[in-house]
CSV table of C-alpha atoms in Angstrom, one decimal:
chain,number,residue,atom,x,y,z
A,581,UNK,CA,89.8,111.3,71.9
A,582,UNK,CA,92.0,112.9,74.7
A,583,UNK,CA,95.0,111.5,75.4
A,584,UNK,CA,96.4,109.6,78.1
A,585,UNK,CA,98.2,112.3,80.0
A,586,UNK,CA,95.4,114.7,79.4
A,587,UNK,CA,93.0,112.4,80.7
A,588,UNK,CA,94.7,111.3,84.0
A,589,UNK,CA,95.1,115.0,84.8
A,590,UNK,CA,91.7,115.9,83.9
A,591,UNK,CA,91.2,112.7,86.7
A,592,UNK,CA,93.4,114.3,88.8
A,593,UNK,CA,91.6,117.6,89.1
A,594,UNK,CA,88.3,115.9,88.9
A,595,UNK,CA,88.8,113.7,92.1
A,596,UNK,CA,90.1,116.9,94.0
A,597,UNK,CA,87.1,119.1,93.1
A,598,UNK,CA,84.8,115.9,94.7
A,599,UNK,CA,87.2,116.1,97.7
A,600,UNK,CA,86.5,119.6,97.9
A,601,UNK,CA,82.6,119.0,97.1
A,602,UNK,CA,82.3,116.5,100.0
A,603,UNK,CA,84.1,118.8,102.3
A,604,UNK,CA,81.5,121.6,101.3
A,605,UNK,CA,84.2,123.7,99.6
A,606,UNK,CA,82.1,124.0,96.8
A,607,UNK,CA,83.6,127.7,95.7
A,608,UNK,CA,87.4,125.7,95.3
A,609,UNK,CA,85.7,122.7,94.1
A,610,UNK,CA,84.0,124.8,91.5
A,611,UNK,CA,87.3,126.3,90.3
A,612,UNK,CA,88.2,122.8,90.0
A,613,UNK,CA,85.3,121.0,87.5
A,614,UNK,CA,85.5,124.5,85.7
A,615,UNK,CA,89.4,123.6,84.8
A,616,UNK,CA,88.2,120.2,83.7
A,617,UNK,CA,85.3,121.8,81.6
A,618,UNK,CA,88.3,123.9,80.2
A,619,UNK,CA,90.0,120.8,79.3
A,620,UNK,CA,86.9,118.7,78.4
A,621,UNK,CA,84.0,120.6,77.4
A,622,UNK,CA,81.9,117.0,77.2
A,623,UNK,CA,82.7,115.7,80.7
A,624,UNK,CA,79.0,115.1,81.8
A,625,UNK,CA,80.3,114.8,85.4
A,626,UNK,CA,82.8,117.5,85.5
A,627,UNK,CA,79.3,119.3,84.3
A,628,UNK,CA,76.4,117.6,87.1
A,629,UNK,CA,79.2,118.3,89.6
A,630,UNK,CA,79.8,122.0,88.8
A,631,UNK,CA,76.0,122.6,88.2
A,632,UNK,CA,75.4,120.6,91.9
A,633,UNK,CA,78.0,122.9,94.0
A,634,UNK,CA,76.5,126.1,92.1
A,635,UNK,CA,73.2,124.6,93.8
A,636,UNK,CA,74.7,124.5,97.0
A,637,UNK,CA,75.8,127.9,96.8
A,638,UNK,CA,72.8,129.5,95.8
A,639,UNK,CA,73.6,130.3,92.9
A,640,UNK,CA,71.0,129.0,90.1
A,641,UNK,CA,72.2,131.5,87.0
A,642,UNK,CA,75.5,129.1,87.0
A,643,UNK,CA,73.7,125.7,88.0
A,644,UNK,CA,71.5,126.1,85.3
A,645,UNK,CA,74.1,126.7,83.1
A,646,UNK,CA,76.0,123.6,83.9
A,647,UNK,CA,72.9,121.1,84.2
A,648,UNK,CA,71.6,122.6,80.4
A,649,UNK,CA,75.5,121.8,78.9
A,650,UNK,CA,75.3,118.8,80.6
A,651,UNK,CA,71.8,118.0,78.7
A,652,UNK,CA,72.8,119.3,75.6
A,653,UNK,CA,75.3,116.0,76.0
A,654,UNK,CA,72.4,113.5,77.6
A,655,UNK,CA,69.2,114.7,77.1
A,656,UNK,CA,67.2,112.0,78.8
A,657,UNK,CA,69.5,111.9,81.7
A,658,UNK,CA,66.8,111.7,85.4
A,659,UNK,CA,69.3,113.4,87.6
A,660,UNK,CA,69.9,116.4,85.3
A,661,UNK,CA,66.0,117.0,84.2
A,662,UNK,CA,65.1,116.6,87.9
A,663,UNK,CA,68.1,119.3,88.5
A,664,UNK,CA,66.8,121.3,85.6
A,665,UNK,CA,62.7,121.2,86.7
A,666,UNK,CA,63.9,121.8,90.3
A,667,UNK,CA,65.7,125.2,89.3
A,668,UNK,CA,62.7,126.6,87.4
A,669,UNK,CA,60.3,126.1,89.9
A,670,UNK,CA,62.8,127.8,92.5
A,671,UNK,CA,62.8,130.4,89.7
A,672,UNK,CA,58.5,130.2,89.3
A,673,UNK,CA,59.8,129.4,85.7
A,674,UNK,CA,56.2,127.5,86.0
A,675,UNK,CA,55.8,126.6,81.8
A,676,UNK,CA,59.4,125.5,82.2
A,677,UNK,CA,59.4,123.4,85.2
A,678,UNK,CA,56.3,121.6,83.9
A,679,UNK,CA,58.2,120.7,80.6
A,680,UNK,CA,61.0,119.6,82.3
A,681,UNK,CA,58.7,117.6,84.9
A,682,UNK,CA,56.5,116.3,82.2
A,683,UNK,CA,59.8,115.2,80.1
A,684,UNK,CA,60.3,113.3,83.5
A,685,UNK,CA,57.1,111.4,83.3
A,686,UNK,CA,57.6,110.2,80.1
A,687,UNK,CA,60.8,109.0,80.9
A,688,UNK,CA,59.6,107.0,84.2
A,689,UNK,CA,55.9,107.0,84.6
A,690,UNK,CA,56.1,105.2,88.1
A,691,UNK,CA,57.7,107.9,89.9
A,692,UNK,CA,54.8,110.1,92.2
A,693,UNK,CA,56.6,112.8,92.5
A,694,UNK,CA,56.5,114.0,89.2
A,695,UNK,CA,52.9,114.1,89.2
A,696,UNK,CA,52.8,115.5,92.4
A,697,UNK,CA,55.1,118.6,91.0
A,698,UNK,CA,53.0,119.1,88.1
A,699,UNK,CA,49.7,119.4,90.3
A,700,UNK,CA,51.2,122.1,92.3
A,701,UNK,CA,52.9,123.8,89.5
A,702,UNK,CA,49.0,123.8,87.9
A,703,UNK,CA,47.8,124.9,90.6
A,704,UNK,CA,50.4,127.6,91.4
A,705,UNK,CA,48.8,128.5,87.5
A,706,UNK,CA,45.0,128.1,88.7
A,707,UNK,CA,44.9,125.1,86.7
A,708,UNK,CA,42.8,123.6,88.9
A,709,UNK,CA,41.4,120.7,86.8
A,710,UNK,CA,44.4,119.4,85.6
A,711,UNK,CA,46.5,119.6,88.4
A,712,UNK,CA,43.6,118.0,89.9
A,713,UNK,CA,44.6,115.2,87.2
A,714,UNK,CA,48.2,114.6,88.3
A,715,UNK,CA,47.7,114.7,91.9
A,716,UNK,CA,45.1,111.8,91.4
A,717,UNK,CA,47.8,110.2,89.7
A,718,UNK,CA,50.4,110.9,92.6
A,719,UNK,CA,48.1,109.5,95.2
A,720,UNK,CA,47.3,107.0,93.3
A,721,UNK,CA,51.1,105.6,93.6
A,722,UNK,CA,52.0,106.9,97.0
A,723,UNK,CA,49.2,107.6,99.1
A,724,UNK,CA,50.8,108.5,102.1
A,725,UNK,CA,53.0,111.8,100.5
A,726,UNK,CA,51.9,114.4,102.8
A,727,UNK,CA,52.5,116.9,99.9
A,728,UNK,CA,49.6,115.3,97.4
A,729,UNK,CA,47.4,114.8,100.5
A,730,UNK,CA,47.7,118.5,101.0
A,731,UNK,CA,47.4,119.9,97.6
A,732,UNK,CA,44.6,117.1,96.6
A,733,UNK,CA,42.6,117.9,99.4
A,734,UNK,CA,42.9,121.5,98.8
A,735,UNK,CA,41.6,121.2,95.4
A,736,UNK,CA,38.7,119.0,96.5
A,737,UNK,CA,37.5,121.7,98.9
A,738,UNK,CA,37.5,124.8,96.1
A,739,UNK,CA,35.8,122.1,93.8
A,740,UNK,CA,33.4,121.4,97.1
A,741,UNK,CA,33.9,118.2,97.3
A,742,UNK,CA,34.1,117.9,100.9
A,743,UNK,CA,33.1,114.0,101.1
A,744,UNK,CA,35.9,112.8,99.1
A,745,UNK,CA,38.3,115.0,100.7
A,746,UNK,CA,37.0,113.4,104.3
A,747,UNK,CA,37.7,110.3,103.3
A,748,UNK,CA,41.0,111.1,101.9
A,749,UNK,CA,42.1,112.6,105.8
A,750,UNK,CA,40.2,110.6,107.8
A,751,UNK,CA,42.6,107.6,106.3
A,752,UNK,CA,45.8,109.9,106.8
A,753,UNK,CA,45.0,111.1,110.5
A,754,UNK,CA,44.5,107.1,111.0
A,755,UNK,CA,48.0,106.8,110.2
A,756,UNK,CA,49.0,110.4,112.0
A,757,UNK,CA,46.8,111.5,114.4
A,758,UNK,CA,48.1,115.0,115.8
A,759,UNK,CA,49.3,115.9,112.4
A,760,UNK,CA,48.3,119.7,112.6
A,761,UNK,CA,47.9,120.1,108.8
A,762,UNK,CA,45.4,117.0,108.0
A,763,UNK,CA,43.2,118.3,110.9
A,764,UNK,CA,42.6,121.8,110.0
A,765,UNK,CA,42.1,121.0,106.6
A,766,UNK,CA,39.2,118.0,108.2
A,767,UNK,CA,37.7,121.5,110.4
A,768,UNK,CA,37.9,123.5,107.1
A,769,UNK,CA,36.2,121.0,105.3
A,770,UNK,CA,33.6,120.3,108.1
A,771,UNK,CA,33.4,124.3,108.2
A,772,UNK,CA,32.0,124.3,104.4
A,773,UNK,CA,29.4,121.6,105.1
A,774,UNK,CA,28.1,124.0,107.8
A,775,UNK,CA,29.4,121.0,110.4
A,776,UNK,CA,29.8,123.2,113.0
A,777,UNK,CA,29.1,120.9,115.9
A,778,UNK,CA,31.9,118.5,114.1
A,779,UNK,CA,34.5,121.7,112.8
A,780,UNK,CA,35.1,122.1,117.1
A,781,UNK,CA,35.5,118.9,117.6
A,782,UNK,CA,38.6,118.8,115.6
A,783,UNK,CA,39.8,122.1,116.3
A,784,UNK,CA,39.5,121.3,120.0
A,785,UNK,CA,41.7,118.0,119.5
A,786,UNK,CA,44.4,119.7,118.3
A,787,UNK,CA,44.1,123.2,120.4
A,788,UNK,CA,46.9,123.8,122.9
A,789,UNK,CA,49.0,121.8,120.1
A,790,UNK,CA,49.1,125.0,117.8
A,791,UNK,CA,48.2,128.6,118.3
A,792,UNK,CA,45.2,129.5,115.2
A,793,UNK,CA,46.1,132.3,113.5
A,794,UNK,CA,43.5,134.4,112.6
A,795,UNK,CA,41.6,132.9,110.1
A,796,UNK,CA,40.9,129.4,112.4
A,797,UNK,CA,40.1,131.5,115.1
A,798,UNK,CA,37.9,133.0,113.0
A,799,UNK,CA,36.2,130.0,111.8
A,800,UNK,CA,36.3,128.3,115.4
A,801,UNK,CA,35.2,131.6,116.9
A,802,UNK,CA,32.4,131.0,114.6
A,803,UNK,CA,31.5,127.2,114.8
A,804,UNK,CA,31.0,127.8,118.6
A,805,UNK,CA,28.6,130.5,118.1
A,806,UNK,CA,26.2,128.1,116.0
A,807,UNK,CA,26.7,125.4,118.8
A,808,UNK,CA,25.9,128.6,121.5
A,809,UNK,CA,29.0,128.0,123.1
A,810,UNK,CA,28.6,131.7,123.6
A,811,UNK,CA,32.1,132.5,126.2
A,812,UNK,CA,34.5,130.3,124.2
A,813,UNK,CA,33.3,131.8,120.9
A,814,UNK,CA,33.9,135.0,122.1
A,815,UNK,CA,37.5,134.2,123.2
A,816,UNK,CA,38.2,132.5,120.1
A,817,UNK,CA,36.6,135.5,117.8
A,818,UNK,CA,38.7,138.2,119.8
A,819,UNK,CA,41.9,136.0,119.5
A,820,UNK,CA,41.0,136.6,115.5
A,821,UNK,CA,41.7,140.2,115.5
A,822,UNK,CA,44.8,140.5,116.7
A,823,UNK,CA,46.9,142.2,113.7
A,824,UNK,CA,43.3,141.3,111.8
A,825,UNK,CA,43.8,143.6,108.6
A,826,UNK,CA,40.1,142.4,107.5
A,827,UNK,CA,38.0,142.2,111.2
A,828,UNK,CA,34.5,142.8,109.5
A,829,UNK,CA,33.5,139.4,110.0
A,830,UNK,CA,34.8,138.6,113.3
A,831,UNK,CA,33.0,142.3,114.7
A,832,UNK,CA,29.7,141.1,113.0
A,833,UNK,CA,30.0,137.5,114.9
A,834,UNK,CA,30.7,139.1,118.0
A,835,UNK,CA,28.2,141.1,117.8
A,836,UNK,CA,25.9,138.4,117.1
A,837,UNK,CA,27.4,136.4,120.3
A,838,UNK,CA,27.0,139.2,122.7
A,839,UNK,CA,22.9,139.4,121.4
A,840,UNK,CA,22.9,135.6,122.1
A,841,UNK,CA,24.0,136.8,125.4
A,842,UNK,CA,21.4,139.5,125.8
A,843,UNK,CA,24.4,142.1,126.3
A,844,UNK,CA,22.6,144.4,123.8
A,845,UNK,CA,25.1,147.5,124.7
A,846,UNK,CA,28.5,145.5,123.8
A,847,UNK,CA,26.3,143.7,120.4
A,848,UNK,CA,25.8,147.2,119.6
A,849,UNK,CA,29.3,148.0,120.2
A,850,UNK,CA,30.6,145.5,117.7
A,851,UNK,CA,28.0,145.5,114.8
A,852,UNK,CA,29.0,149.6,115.3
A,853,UNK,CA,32.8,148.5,114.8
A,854,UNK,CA,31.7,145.9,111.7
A,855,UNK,CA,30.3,149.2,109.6
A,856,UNK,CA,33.5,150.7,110.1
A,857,UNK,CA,35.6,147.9,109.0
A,858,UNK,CA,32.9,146.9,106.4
A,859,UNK,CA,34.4,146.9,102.6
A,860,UNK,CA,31.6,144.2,101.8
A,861,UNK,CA,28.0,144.3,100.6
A,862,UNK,CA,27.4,143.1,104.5
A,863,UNK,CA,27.5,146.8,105.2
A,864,UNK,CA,23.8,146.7,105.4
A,865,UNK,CA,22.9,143.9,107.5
A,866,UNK,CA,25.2,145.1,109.8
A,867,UNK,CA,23.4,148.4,109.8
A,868,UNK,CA,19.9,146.2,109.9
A,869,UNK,CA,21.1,144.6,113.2
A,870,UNK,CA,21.6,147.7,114.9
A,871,UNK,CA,17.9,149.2,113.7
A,872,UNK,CA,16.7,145.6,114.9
A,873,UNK,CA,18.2,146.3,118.2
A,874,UNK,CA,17.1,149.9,118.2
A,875,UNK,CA,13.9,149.0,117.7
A,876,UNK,CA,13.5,146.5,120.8
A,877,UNK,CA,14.8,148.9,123.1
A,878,UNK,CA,12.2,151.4,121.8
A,879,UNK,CA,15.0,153.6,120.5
A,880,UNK,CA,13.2,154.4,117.2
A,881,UNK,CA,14.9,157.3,116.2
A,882,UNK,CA,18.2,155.5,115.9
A,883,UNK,CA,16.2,152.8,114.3
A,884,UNK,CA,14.7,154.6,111.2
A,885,UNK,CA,18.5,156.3,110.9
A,886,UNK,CA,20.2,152.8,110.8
A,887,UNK,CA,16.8,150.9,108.8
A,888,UNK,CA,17.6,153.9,106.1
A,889,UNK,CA,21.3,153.5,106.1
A,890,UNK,CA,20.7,149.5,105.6
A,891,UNK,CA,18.5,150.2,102.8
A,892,UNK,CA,20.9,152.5,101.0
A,893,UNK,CA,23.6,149.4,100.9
A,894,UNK,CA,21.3,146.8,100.3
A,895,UNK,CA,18.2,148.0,98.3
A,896,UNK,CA,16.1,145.7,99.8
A,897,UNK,CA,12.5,146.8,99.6
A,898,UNK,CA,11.0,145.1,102.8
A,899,UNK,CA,13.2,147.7,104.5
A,900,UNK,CA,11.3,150.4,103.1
A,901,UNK,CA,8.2,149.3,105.2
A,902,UNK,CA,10.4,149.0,108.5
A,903,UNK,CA,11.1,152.7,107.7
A,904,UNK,CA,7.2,153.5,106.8
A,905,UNK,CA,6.2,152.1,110.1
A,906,UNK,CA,8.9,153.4,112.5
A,907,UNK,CA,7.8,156.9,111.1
A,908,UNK,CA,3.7,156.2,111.7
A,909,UNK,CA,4.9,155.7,115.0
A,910,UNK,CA,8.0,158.4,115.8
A,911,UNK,CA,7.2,161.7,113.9
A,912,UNK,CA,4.4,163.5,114.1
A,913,UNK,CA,4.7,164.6,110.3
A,914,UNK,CA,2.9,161.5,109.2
A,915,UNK,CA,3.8,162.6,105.6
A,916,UNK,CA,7.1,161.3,106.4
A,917,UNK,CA,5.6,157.8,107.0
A,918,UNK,CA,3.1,158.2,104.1
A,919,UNK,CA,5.7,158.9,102.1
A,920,UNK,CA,7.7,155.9,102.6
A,921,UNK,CA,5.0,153.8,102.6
A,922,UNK,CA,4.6,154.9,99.1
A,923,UNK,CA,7.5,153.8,98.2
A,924,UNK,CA,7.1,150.7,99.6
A,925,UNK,CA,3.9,149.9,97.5
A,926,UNK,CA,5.7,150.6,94.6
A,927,UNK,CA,8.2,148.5,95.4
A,928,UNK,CA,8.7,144.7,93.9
A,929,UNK,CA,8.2,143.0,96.9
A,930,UNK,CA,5.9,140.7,97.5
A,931,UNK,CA,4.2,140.6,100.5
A,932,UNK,CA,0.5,140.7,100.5
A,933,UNK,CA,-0.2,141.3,104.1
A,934,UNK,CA,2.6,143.9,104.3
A,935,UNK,CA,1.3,145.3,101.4
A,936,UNK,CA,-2.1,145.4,102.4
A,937,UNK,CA,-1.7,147.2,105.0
A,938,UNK,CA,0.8,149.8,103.3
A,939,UNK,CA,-2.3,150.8,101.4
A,940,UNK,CA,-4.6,150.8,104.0
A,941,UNK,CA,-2.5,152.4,106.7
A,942,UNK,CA,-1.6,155.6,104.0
A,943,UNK,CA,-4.8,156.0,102.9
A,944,UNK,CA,-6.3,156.6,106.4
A,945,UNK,CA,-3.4,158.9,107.3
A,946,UNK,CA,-3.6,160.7,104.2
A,947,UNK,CA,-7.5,161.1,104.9
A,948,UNK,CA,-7.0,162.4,108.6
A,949,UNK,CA,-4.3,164.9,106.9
A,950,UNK,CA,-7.0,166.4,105.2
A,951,UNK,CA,-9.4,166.3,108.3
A,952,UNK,CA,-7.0,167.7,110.5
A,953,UNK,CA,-6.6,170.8,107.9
């Protein structure tokens, strides 16, 4: 029990640290609770105070120091829990922080925010089921925190479910139209369920209202190309590889939109520029587009050398016929084509026709070899 004296200085160095607190001198209002500490080492508010202008300051080492004496004295006490959860998910203390937060909850079950911190501490852990769990929970209590809208929703569209996450932002973009963050997620979802026609109508509500980075102009670049809105999906897929440290997909699409267009030399260009930027088992079908291309503008030498190439990344026997009959018609060597169409035969595929006429087709040029000799 401190004594009278004592305790009205203590009070008297106390209410100046607060003075100095509210006047955001929180180094001399530090220096202040500390001599009260000194003094009293079970003040819980000389403690909360000291660990609160330590936040202030930055400096979480110290705050966490005060806030953990000060539980150490009251160890259900809200404010200094949510002080001490807050500080280890600054510090991506994640186990700690969801302690602390799930010491919270059992404390005072009605409070959303809890829940919603443990779901994205969960699925800062790739937790994804139970943060799903807790952010269920959140929305369940306040449905209008943009925070468990966001994370919810993001979880629903890994797990692919796309229908209940539309339902979930079609009810908040009722209640905020523009807001930029519940509509891209609504194109990203519409995106996944191959919605293309209904992924540009959202992104053209809120365009002009944000620039896309890369990855939306990506995705709208894209979404226009499957509604053949050929120009604008060009613009958008350009926009997409500015500072782009991954363009393969966005050279293959333009590729594919300049074909649309029957500009064969600039589709060329770009499937060209996807096989350089490829790091993806695509490699080949980018290589098959340009032998498709090849091939209708009669070039079959360049075919046969991009057919081979695609069939070297891809393994994909049917190529091995595209190969056999490109040589029948381009080298006079026929044992080229014969060769390949060997292969072919012994290949798993399983087309009859094709197969069919592999036999037939080396059998007479293997007979005419022998004629010709």
């Amino acid at each position: 029990m401190l004594g009278n004296s004592l305790q009205a200085q203590i009070n008297e160095i106390f209410e100046s640290g607060k003075k100095a607190f509210n006047q955001q001198e929180y180094i001399l209002a530090i220096n202040d609770f500390d001599k009260c500490i000194e003094q009293d080492s079970l003040n819980l508010h000389c403690l909360e105070f000291a660990g609160n202008a330590s936040l202030k300051l930055g400096n979480l080492y110290k705050a966490k120091n005060y806030f953990i004496q000060a539980e150490s004295l009251d160890s259900n006490n809200l404010t200094i829990l949510k002080q001490l959860a807050g500080i280890y998910e600054l510090e991506e203390n994640i186990p700690k922080a969801i302690k602390y937060y799930n010491h919270l909850i059992k404390l005072d079950s009605t409070n959303a925010i809890h829940y919603r911190k443990l779901g994205q501490l969960f699925t800062k852990s790739n937790l994804l089921s139970e943060s799903l769990g807790y952010f269920e929970k959140a929305y369940s209590i306040n449905p209008q925190d943009f925070y468990t809208i966001n994370g919810l929703v993001e979880i629903l569209l890994k797990n692919k479910s796309c229908q209940i996450a539309d339902s979930l932002l079609m009810a908040a973009i009722e209640q905020d139209t523009f807001n930029i963050r519940y509509n891209l997620l609504l194109a990203k979802s519409k995106y996944i369920q191959k919605e293309y026609d209904s992924t540009c109508v959202v992104l053209k509500k809120i365009r002009g209202k944000i620039d896309f980075n890369n990855y939306y102009s990506k995705m709208y670049g894209f979404a226009l190309l499957q509604i053949d809105s050929l120009d604008a999906a060009i613009h958008y897929l350009n926009n997409s590889l500015v500072n782009e440290n991954n363009p393969e997909k966005a050279l293959y699409y333009l590729g594919s939109a300049h074909e649309k267009k029957e500009d064969y030399k600039s589709a060329n260009h770009y499937y060209a520029k996807a096989i350089e930027a490829s790091t993806s088992k695509d490699i080949g079908l980018y290589h098959r587009n340009i032998a498709r291309l090849a091939n209708e503008q009669s070039d079959l030498k360049k075919a046969i050398f991009h057919y081979k190439e695609a069939y070297d990344y891809s393994k994909e026997s049917v190529l091995l016929y595209q190969i056999a009959q490109l040589s029948d018609l381009y080298y006079k060597d026929k044992n080229i084509a014969i060769r390949y169409y060997k292969k072919y035969i012994n290949s798993d595929h399983d087309n009859t026709a094709y197969k069919k006429y592999a036999k037939e087709r080396s059998k007479y040029l293997i007979e005419q070899a022998h004629l010709s000799k």
